[in-house]
Each structure stands twice: as structure tokens, then as C-alpha cells.
XYZ file of C-alpha atoms in Angstrom:
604
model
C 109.506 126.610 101.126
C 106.816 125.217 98.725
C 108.216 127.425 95.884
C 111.160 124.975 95.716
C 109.212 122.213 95.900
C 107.434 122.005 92.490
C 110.041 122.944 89.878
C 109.436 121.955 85.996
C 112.113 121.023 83.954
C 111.161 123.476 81.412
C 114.111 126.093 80.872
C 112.824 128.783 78.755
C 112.059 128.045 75.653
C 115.168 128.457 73.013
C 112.704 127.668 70.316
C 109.425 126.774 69.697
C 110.781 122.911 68.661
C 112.025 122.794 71.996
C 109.234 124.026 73.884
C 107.299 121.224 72.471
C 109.540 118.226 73.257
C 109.730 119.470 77.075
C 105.718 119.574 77.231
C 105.844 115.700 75.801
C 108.186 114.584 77.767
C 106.262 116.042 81.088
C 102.592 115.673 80.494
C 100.329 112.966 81.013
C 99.752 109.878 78.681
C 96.866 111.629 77.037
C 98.964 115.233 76.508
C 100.236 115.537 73.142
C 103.730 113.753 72.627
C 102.759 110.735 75.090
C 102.178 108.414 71.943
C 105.826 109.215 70.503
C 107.323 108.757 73.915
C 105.780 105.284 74.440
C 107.152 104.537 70.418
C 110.387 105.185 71.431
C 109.912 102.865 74.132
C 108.728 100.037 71.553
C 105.654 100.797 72.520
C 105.542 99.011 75.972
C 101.616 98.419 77.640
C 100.389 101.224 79.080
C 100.219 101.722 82.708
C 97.361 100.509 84.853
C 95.602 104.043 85.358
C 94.401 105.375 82.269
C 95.699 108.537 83.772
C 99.784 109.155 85.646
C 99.532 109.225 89.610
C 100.778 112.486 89.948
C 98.315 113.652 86.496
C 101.526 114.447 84.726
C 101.956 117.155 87.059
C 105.318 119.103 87.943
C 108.015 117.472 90.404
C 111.713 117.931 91.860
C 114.276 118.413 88.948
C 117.102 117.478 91.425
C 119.458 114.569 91.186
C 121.783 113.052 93.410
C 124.967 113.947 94.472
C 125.904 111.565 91.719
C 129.511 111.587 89.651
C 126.572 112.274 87.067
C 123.297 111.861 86.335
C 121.796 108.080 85.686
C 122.659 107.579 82.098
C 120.780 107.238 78.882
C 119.786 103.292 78.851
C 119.849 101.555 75.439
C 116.185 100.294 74.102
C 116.443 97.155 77.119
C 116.623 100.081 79.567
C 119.966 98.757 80.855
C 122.150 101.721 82.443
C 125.704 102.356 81.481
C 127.898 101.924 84.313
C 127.204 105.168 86.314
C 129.571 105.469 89.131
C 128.400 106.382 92.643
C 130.243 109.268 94.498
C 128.857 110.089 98.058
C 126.622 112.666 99.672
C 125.896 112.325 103.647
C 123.024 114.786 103.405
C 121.620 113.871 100.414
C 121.536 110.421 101.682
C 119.777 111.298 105.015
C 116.373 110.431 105.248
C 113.515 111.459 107.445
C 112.885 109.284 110.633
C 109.032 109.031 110.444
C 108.731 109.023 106.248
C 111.697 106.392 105.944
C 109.751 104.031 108.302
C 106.714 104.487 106.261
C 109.067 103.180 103.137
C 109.765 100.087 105.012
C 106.530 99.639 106.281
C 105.133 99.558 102.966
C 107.355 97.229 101.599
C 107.388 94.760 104.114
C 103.556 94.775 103.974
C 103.606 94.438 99.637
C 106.258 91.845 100.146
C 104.430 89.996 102.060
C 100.813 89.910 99.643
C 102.759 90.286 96.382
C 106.155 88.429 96.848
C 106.344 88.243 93.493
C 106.820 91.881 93.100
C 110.087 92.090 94.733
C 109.451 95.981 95.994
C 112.229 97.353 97.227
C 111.705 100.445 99.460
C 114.141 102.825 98.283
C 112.435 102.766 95.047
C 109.611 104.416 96.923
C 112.609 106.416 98.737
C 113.166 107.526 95.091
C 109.599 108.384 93.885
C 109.042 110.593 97.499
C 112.078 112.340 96.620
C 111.088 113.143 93.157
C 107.320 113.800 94.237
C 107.736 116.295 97.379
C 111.301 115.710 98.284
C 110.468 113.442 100.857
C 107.815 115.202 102.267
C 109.165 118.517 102.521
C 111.937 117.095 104.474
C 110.012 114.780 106.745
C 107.597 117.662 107.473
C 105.395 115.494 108.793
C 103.758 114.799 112.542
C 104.087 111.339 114.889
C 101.459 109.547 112.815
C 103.172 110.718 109.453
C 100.412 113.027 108.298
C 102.068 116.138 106.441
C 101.886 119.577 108.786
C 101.269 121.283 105.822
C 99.016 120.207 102.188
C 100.942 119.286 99.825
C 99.264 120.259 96.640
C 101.086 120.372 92.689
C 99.211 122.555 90.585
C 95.629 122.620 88.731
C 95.813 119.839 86.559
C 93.261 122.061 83.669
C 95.066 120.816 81.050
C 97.141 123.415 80.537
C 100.557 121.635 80.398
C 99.321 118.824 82.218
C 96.509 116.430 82.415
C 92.955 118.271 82.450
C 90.982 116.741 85.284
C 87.832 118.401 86.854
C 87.352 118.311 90.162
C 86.265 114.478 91.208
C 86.262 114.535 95.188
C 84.260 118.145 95.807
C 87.680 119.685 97.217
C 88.064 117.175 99.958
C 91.637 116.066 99.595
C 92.727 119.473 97.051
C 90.425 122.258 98.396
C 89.831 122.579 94.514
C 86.430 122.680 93.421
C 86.921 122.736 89.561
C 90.020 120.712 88.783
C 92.107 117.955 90.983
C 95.604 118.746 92.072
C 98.076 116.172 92.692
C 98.337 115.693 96.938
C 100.463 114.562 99.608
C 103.705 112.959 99.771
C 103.612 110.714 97.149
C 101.770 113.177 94.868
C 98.315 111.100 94.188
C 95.435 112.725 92.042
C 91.824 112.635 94.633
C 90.039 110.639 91.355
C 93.048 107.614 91.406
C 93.296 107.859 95.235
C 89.408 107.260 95.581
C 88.209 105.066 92.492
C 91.187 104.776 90.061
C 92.583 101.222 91.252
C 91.856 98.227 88.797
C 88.538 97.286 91.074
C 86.931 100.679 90.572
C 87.765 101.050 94.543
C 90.723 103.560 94.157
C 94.231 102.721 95.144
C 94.136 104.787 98.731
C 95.326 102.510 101.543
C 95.485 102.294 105.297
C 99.229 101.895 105.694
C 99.396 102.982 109.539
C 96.168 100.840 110.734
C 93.896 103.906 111.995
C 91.108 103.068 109.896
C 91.628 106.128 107.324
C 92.599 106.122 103.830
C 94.866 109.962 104.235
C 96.867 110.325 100.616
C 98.531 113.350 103.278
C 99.957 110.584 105.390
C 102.947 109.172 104.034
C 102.023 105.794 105.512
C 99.039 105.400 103.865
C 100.545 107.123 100.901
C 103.672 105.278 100.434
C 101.540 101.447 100.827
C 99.600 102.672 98.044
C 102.179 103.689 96.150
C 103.546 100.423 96.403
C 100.678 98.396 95.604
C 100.182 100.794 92.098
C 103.752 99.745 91.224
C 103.594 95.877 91.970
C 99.761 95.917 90.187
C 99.187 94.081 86.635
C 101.542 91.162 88.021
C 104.747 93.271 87.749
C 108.266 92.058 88.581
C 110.295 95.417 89.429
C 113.413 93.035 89.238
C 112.925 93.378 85.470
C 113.975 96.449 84.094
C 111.073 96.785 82.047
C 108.213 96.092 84.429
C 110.174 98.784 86.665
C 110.394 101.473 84.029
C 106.628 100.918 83.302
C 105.963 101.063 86.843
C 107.481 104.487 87.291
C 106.149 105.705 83.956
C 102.724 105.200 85.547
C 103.306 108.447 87.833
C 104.802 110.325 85.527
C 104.595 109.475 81.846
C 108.380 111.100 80.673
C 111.361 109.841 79.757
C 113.482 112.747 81.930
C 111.080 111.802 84.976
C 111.928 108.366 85.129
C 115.642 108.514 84.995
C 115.592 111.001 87.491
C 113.624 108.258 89.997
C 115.679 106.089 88.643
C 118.726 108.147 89.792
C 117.446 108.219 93.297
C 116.650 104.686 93.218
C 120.181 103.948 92.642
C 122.165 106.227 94.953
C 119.403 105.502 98.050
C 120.458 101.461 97.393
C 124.292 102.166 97.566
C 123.416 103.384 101.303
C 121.502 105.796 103.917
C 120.765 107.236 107.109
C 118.237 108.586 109.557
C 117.959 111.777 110.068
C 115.114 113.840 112.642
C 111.976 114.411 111.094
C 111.823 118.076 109.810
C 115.768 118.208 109.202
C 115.817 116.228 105.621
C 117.457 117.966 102.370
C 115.322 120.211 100.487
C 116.670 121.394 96.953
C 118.026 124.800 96.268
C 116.215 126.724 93.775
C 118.851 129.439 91.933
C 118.344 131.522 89.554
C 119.649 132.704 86.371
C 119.855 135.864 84.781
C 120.265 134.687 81.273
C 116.439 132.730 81.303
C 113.270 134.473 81.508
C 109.689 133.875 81.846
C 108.232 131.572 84.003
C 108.225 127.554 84.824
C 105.192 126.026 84.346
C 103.642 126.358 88.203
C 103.405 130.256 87.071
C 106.494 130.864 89.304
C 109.477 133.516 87.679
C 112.938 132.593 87.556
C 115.222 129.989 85.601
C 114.625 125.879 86.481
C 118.471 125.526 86.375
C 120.176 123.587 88.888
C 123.560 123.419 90.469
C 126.189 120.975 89.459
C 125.914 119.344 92.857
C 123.151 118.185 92.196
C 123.992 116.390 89.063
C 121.795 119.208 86.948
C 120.955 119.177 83.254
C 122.029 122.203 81.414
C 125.286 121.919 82.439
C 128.001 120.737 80.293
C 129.726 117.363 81.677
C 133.701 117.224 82.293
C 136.023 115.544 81.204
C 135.355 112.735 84.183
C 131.394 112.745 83.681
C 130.990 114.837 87.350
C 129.293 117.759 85.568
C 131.640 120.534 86.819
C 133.399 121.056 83.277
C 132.928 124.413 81.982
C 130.271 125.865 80.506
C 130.168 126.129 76.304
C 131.040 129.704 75.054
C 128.713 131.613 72.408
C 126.147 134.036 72.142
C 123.409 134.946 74.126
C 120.178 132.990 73.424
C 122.085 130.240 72.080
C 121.480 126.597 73.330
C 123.774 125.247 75.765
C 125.867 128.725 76.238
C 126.000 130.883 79.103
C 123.263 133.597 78.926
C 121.141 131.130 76.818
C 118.526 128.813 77.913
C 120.671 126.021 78.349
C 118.442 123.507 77.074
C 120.631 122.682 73.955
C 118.582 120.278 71.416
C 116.763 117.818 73.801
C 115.130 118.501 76.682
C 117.680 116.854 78.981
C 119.758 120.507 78.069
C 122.978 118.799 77.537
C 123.795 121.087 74.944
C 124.320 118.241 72.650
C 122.075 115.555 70.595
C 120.599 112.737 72.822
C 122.320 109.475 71.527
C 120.529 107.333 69.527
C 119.595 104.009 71.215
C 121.261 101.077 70.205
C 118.729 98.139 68.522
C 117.674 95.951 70.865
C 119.229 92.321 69.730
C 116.209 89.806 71.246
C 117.006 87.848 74.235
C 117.837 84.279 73.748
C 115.022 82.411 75.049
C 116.356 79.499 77.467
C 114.524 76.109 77.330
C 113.700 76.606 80.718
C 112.762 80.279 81.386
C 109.655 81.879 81.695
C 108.766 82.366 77.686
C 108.540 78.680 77.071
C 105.917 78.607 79.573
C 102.771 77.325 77.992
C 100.969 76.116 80.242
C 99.756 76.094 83.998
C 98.911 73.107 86.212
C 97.043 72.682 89.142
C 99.234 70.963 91.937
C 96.517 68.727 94.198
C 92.896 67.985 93.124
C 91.024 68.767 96.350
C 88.729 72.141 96.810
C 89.952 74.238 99.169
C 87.597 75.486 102.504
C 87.533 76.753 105.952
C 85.765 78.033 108.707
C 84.350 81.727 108.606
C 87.191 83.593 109.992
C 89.617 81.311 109.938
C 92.647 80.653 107.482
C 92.814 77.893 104.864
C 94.655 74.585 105.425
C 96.277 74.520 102.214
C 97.091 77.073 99.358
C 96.086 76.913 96.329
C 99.303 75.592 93.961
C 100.326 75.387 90.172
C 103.167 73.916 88.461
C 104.144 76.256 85.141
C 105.182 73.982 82.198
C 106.909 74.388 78.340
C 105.571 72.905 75.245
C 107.446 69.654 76.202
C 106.542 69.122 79.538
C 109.131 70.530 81.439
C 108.695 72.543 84.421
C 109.504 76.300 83.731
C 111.212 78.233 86.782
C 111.145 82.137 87.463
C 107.457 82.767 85.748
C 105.535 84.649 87.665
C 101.710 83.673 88.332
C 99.342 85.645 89.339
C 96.638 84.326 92.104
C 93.167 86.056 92.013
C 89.951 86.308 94.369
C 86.549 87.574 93.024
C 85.301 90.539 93.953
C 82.404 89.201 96.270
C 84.396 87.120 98.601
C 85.536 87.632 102.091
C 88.388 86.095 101.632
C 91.736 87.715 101.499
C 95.851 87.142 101.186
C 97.916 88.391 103.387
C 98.035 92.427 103.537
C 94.493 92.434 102.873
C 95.035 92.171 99.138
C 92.644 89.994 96.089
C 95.229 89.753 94.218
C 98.899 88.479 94.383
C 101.685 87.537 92.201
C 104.410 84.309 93.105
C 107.016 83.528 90.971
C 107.741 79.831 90.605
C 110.991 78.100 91.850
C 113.070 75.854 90.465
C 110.804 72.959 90.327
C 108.447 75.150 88.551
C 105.865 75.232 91.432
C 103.643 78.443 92.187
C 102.306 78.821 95.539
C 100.400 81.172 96.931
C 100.420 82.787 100.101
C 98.175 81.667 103.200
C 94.614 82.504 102.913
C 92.027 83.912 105.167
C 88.557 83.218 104.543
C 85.940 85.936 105.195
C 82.851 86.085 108.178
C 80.393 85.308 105.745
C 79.737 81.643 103.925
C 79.815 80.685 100.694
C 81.940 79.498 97.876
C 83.841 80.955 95.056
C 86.677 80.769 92.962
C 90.629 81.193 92.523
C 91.819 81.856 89.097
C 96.076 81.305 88.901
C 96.674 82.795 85.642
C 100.521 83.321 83.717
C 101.504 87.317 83.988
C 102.530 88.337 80.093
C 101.792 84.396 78.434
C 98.738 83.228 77.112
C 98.241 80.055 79.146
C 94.999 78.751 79.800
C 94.237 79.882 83.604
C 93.450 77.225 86.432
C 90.573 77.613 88.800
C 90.505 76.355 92.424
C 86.781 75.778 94.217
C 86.958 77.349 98.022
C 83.738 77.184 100.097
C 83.884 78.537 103.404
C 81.673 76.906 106.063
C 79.316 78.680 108.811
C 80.929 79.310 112.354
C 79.581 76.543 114.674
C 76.986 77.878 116.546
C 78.811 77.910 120.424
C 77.189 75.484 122.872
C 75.740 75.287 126.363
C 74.389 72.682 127.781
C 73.674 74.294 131.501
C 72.103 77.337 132.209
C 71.841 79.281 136.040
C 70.266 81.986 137.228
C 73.042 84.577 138.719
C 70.727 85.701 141.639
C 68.445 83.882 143.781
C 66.395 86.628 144.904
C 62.192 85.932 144.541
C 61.050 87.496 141.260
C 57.592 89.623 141.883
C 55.603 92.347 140.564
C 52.037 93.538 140.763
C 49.515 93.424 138.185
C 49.897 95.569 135.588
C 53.450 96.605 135.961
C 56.502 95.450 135.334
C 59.353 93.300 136.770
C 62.776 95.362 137.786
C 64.875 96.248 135.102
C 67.131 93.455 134.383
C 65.733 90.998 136.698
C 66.392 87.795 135.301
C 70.149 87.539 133.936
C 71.231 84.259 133.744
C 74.680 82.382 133.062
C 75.761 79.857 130.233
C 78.423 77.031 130.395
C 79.528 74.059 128.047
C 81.075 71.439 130.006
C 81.961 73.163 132.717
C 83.723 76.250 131.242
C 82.130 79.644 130.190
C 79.863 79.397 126.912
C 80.154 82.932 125.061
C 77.761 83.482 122.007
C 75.202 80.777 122.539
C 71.713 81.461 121.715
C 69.224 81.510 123.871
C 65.225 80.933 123.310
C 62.658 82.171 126.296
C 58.940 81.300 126.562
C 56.781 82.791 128.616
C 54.621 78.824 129.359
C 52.012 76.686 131.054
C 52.111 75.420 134.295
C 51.709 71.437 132.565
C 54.773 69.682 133.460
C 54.341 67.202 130.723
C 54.182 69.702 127.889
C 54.130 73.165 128.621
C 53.118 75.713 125.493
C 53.514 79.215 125.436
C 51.215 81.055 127.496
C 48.620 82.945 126.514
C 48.053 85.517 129.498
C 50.386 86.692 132.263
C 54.021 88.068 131.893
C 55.305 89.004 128.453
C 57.621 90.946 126.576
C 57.887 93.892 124.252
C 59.418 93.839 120.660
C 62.115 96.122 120.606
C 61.573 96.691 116.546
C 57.714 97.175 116.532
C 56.392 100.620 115.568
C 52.599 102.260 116.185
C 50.224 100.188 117.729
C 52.654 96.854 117.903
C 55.006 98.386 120.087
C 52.059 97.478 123.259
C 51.994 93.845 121.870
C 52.769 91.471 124.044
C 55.470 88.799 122.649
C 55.906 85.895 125.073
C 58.682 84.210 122.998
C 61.691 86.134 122.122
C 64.708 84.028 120.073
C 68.516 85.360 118.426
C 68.823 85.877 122.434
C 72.674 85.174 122.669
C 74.953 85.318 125.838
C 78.017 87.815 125.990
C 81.846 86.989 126.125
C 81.442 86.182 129.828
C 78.633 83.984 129.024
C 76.074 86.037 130.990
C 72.713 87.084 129.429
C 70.523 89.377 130.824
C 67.013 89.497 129.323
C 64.542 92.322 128.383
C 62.220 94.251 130.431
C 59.109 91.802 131.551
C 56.107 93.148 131.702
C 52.332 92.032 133.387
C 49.007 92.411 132.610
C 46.230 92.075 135.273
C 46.507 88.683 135.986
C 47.800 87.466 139.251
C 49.772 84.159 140.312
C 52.425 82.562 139.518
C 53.793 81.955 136.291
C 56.965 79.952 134.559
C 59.607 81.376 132.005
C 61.652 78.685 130.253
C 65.323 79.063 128.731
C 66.764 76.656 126.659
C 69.522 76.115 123.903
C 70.135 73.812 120.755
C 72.084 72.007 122.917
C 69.502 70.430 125.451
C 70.275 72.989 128.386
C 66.651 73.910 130.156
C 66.042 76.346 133.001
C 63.050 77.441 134.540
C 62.240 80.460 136.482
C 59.426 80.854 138.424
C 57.660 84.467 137.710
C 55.196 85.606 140.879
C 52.438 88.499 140.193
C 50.351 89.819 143.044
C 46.681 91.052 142.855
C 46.385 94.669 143.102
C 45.937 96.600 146.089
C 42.202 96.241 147.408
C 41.259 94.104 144.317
């Protein structure tokens, strides 16, 4: 199975011209080629990895059972008008790895509204990437029964990357190698997210970050595709979203194709029984594709392949061109005609692009943000926000500017976090020009810090909002019982029974969990008792050498469990006998006293 699952589009090389545009249009942003292919996108930013998810590795080939493929878009990366036909199978998608899609975009919907994520786009990327997991080859918690591993990225072809994670995610102790479902290189998975952290996520909640689980995978995916305050409603911010796996123009209007047939409709089909690709091959190419593997990277009309000459209707099934051997586009030949897409004809020139007429309202007359309420924001440790922090987006004449996204920020060091876990998130304003962002959760720890709102692709001044977060109230108890009323003794120079004094906690009248306790070993004087000198004591738990024989008669951070029960250390005796008094308090004014008794020795 896995040699079908990492084809190149490379068809045998008709001529060394050829050869070269197919190894620019499939490596990585710093192969050669990747600085003409972002040209002939008018040069839009780069991608927020300085290197493609996948490392510009190989991927499926296959398109949809489309009338044909997704068309060449003019320079606004419009499409043509490509009709839809229909393919059950094709449309069938694996139980477990199609609930991961949803998953994840529910979850990036919910931090990043702003993004507008729709899950078959990741439908379309896991296709392209590992055909949807090998088919939804995958176990209950969506972890792949198999590695799935693209090649060596050594630079030969693709990226050159040397090993970054000691084999843990590739097995590949010299170079990384794309893994898992949604194809991530081990040095973006683990550090190569905008914080330095790496863009791995826990997408199923078991506490790992598994680029072989298609949860965790496909969440991450998402978040690299919504990050640097994209809208994937816009063409543009979705084309430079899917050029950030793979940096080629063939590679993203094959997503692109899968995108678009998985939103005209789907179903669910068992794990394990989803549509792999049939690999065929061809008589008239030789040589191998770029894995190493022999035999021709052609594809079958069904599947809407290039090198195939389109009919009459666009479906792909006209005939091929007659000629010679060897000749591009011809039957024998290596079908790649003069672009890599194999056509067997020119690729058309874009159209110009004629600028967009700026409305007086929209998002490019936004000059400036404003911040909507004038009070700093805080909370409790642990506990979410009242308000939100809000902006209103404006134009040079005052006017409030709908549909501009704004990006909301948290620093680095705070606790606090948006929904999904996430520091950053991006809200696009309505019609009253009003940005708000989502509820916020402030971390266990206090302190203050600062939200930055800033304008995603203008050069507004950003707004900052103060947030403090405030201690947890220290629980109370103002009464405090013993739970036993049996006589407390021990003999000189021994010690109590283990756990002899546990005692119980309550604030008026109802169970007080997490209240500190203090407790003095003290002197008999009922007007002021001080610690006692001699008598029972305890041990410090933390003492080393000679100090751990030290007697400590006051012990404090003593706090009472979620029943409100507290049962205190080991008490110990020296030689002297009698009767002496331990005292418990709290902050709150709650005193109990227990009476200690230590008998003389035998024949003392």
C-alpha cells in the first residue's frame, strides 16, 4: 500500500527545461524556482514557517472524480466555473479521521472565529497528504496503525533538513521526514509555530501532542492555516494558507480541487474502507519518481489526471494526441507537454489583475482602531473575565469600517487564555464596526499584563487593554473539631500513633476545603500561651543531615483536603512527662486545643 501513497508529479523528464519547472513547482520555498513561483503570484507574503509543513515533500497526484480538474485561476486566484460531476466513493470519508476534521474546526472556530475554517479544507489537505490516512487506517483514538513517513527531506528534490527530534517521530537520525496524516516535519511539529513552541496540538484531550494521530494532527493543521490573522474566506489568505504546506502552484490546485468537490457533499464510510488511489503504469515513461520508486506517475482519467488530453466537454476522456515517441503530450512520450501540469499544451497566461474598487466602508479604509470602554479588565485566578476586551475599526473620516479583521493578542508570560487554549485570535468586525473578542480565562497565577488588538494587513496604531488577575481568596473556617475523642498518650521518648490527631474544618456551618491551618506545640498559660520549648514536637519533612532530628513545634502551609479534614504529621516526645497543649487555628479566628498526655517511663 504505501507505494501508492507518495507519488510525485514528475513524469519523466521530456527535456531538461522541463525537468526543472517540475522540481520548482514541488520543492520547498528555499529549493530553487520558489522565488519565481511566488513572482508569479505578485509576490504574496510568505508563509508563517520559514519552511512548507510537509518540507516540500512528495504527496497524492490524484484529483477528484471531477468533470475536470480545478481550473487555472486568473492573478485574483478566482476559479473558472468548474462543474461538479459525482463520485460516491471518492466522496466517502473515514468515520474516525472525518470526526477529527470536525473536531478541529469546531475547536479553531471557536478561538479564531475570524478564520472561518471550514473542515473539508482540511478534508482536502488529508487527502492530498496521505489520502486520508491511508484510508482511515487508523485505531479508536485516531492514531495511524502504521507510520506514515514521506521521504528524506536531504535536499535532494526537496527541502534539506537534518534530523531535529533524534528519530522520535521519523526513526531518522540524519534528516526529518514528513509524518502522519497531515504530513508535518518533527522540527515544525515541535518548535516551528510563531512562539518558538511548535505547532503540535492535543486535538483528542489525552495529554499528548501525536503528529500520528489525526486528531491532534488535523487541530494543528488548522491552527497553521488560520495563523498570521488569516481569513480563508478570501481567496488569497486561502491560497497562502495552503502554499504554506506545500510551496507549488500544481499542489495547491489539487487541494483546492478536493476542497471543492468535499463541499458539494459526503459520506461516512468504516474506518479502514476509504479510497486509496490507483497507481498504473506506463510503458512509454521510464526512470523513476522522485521517492526512488520505478514506473510512470500517470494517472487515470477518472481521476481527473494531468497528462491527459481534455475532450471536447472538459471531462478528460478525449483522446490522446498522436506523434512520435518521446514527444510531449503523445502516446509513448512523457506526457508532460510544456508545463508541468502535462496538458500537452502552453499554460494560459493570467489575465492582469484590474485593482479592486475600494468601498468607503470596507476594510482598506480602515485607519484606525478604537478601544470600546475605558475600564482595565481583571478576574479571579481561575476564573473567566467579566467583560472582553472591544475595539471599534474606523476610516480616515470617522466612519466605522465593517468586515476588518482584528487580531487580539496575549503575551507570552500570562496564564491567561481564549477559548481553545489559544494567545492569539482573530474577530472580524460587524456592521457597526465593533471587534470583540472571545471570553477570556485568566490563569492560576496573579499578576497583570497586557492585550494588544492590532488591524491584520493595515498599519493602524494597535490598542492595549490592562488585565490584572487577582489571588484566589484564601478559603475560610472559622470552627475547627477533632474527628475522634479518644485520649491522646505516649511515653517518653516515643511517639504518638500515626495519624493521631486529624481534625475537621467548617465555615458557617458547611465543609471548609483548602483552609490553612497553623499548629503550635504551647504553654500551659491560659492568658498567653507561647510555643513551647520542651515536650511534644514535630519533624520537618524537608530537613536533610543533622536537621532532620530537630524538633519543630510550629508547622504552617498546613491546609485541609476537599472534605475539609486534616490530618497532621507524626508527633513525636522527648523525655519529658505530663501533659501538654497543641493549638490549631486559622486566619479566620477558629481555635482548637488538644490536650497531648506523656507518661514517665517504665521504672523511672
Amino acid at each position: 500500500m504505501a507505494a501508492t501513497i507518495r507519488r510525485r508529479l514528475q513524469r519523466g523528464a521530456a527535456s531538461t527545461a522541463v525537468a526543472a519547472l517540475v522540481l520548482a513547482a514541488l520543492t520547498a520555498s528555499q529549493a530553487p524556482g520558489a522565488a519565481e513561483a511566488a513572482a508569479a503570484r505578485k509576490q504574496k507574503p510568505a508563509p508563517p514557517a520559514d519552511t512548507p509543513i510537509d518540507g516540500g515533500s512528495t504527496y497524492f497526484t490524484d484529483r477528484p472524480p471531477l468533470h475536470r480538474p480545478a481550473p487555472p485561476r486568473d492573478t485574483h486566484g478566482r476559479g473558472q466555473g468548474t462543474p461538479l460531476g459525482t463520485g460516491p466513493a471518492e466522496a466517502g470519508l473515514p468515520a474516525t479521521v472525518l470526526a477529527a476534521y470536525k473536531k478541529a474546526a469546531s475547536a479553531v472556530g471557536a478561538s479564531d472565529p475570524g478564520c472561518r475554517l471550514p473542515w473539508q479544507l482540511l478534508a482536502g489537505i488529508g487527502k492530498v497528504e496521505s489520502g486520508q490516512a491511508r484510508g482511515g487506517a487508523v485505531d479508536a483514538e485516531g492514531t495511524t496503525l502504521q507510520p506514515i513517513l514521506g521521504p528524506q527531506l536531504n535536499g535532494h528534490g526537496f527541502a534539506r533538513i537534518t534530523d531535529t527530534d533524534g528519530g522520535r517521530y521519523d526513526g531518522d537520525l540524519t534528516h526529518d521526514r514528513a509524518v502522519g496524516p497531515m504530513q508535518f516535519i518533527p522540527s515544525t511539529w515541535s518548535n516551528g509555530g510563531l512562539d518558538g513552541t511548535g505547532w503540535g496540538a492535543d486535538g483528542n484531550g489525552d495529554g499528548k501532542k501525536d503528529p500520528n494521530n489525526v486528531f491532534d494532527a488535523a487541530l494543528a493543521a488548522g491552527r497553521y492555516l488560520c495563523a498570521g490573522g488569516r481569513d480563508l474566506s478570501v481567496q488569497d489568505d486561502l491560497d497562502r494558507a495552503i502554499l504554506g504546506y506545500n510551496n507549488s502552484e500544481d499542489y495547491l490546485r489539487t487541494v483546492l480541487s478536493w476542497y471543492t468537490f468535499y463541499r458539494h457533499g459526503t459520506h461516512e464510510v468504516p474506518d479502514g474502507r476509504g479510497v486509496l488511489p490507483v497507481h498504473r503504469g506506463d510503458a512509454g515513461t521510464s526512470g523513476g519518481d522522485r521517492t526512488g520508486r520505478t514506473g510512470s506517475a500517470h494517472h487515470d482519467h477518472a481521476s481527473g489526471a494531468p497528462g491527459r488530453k481534455p475532450g471536447k466537454d472538459g471531462s478528460g476522456t478525449g483522446k490522446p494526441g498522436k506523434g512520435r515517441p518521446n514527444q510531449p503530450g503523445k502516446p509513448g512520450g512523457s506526457g508532460t507537454g510544456d508545463t508541468p501540469g502535462g496538458t500537452g499544451r502552453p499554460k494560459p497566461k493570467p489575465t492582469p489583475e484590474k485593482p479592486a474598487p475600494e468601498s468607503p466602508t470596507g476594510p482598506a479604509r480602515l485607519t484606525a482602531l478604537e478601544r470600546v470602554g475605558d475600564k482595565d479588565l481583571s478576574a479571579t485566578a481561575g476564573t473567566e473575565f467579566a467583560a472582553s476586551p472591544r475595539v471599534r475599526a474606523k476610516d480616515a473620516a470617522g466612519k466605522a469600517v465593517a468586515g476588518a479583521p482584528v487580531r487580539f493578542a496575549l503575551p507570552a508570560s500570562t496564564g491567561a487564555r481564549f477559548p481553545g487554549d489559544a494567545t492569539t485570535v482573530t474577530v472580524t468586525t460587524d456592521k457597526d464596526g465593533l471587534a470583540t473578542a472571545p471570553r477570556l480565562r485568566a490563569g492560576d497565577k496573579a499578576g497583570a499584563f497586557t492585550i494588544r488588538a492590532t488591524a491584520v494587513g493595515r498599519t493602524a496604531p494597535a490598542v492595549a487593554f490592562g488585565a490584572t488577575v487577582k489571588a484566589k481568596p484564601a478559603p475560610k473556617a472559622d470552627k475547627l473539631a477533632r474527628t475522634s475523642d479518644k485520649e491522646l498518650t505516649a511515653t517518653a521518648g516515643q511517639a504518638f500513633a500515626e495519624d493521631a490527631v486529624e481534625i475537621e474544618a467548617t465555615y458557617q456551618g458547611k465543609i471548609a476545603a483548602g483552609a490553612a491551618v497553623t499548629a503550635t506545640m504551647v504553654t500551659d498559660d491560659p492568658k498567653k500561651p507561647v510555643e513551647n520549648d520542651k515536650g511534644p514536637y514535630f519533624k520537618d519533612p524537608e530537613a536533610t543531615g543533622d536537621d532532620k532530628n530537630k524538633p519543630v513545634r510550629t508547622l504552617t502551609g498546613l491546609t485541609t483536603d476537599a472534605d475539609g479534614l486534616l490530618k497532621l504529621p507524626k508527633i513525636y516526645t522527648d523525655m519529658h512527662a505530663g501533659t501538654f497543649l497543641l493549638r490549631l487555628t486559622t486566619a479566620d479566628g477558629a481555635v482548637l486545643t488538644v490536650k497531648l498526655k506523656v507518661a514517665a517511663p517504665a521504672g523511672s
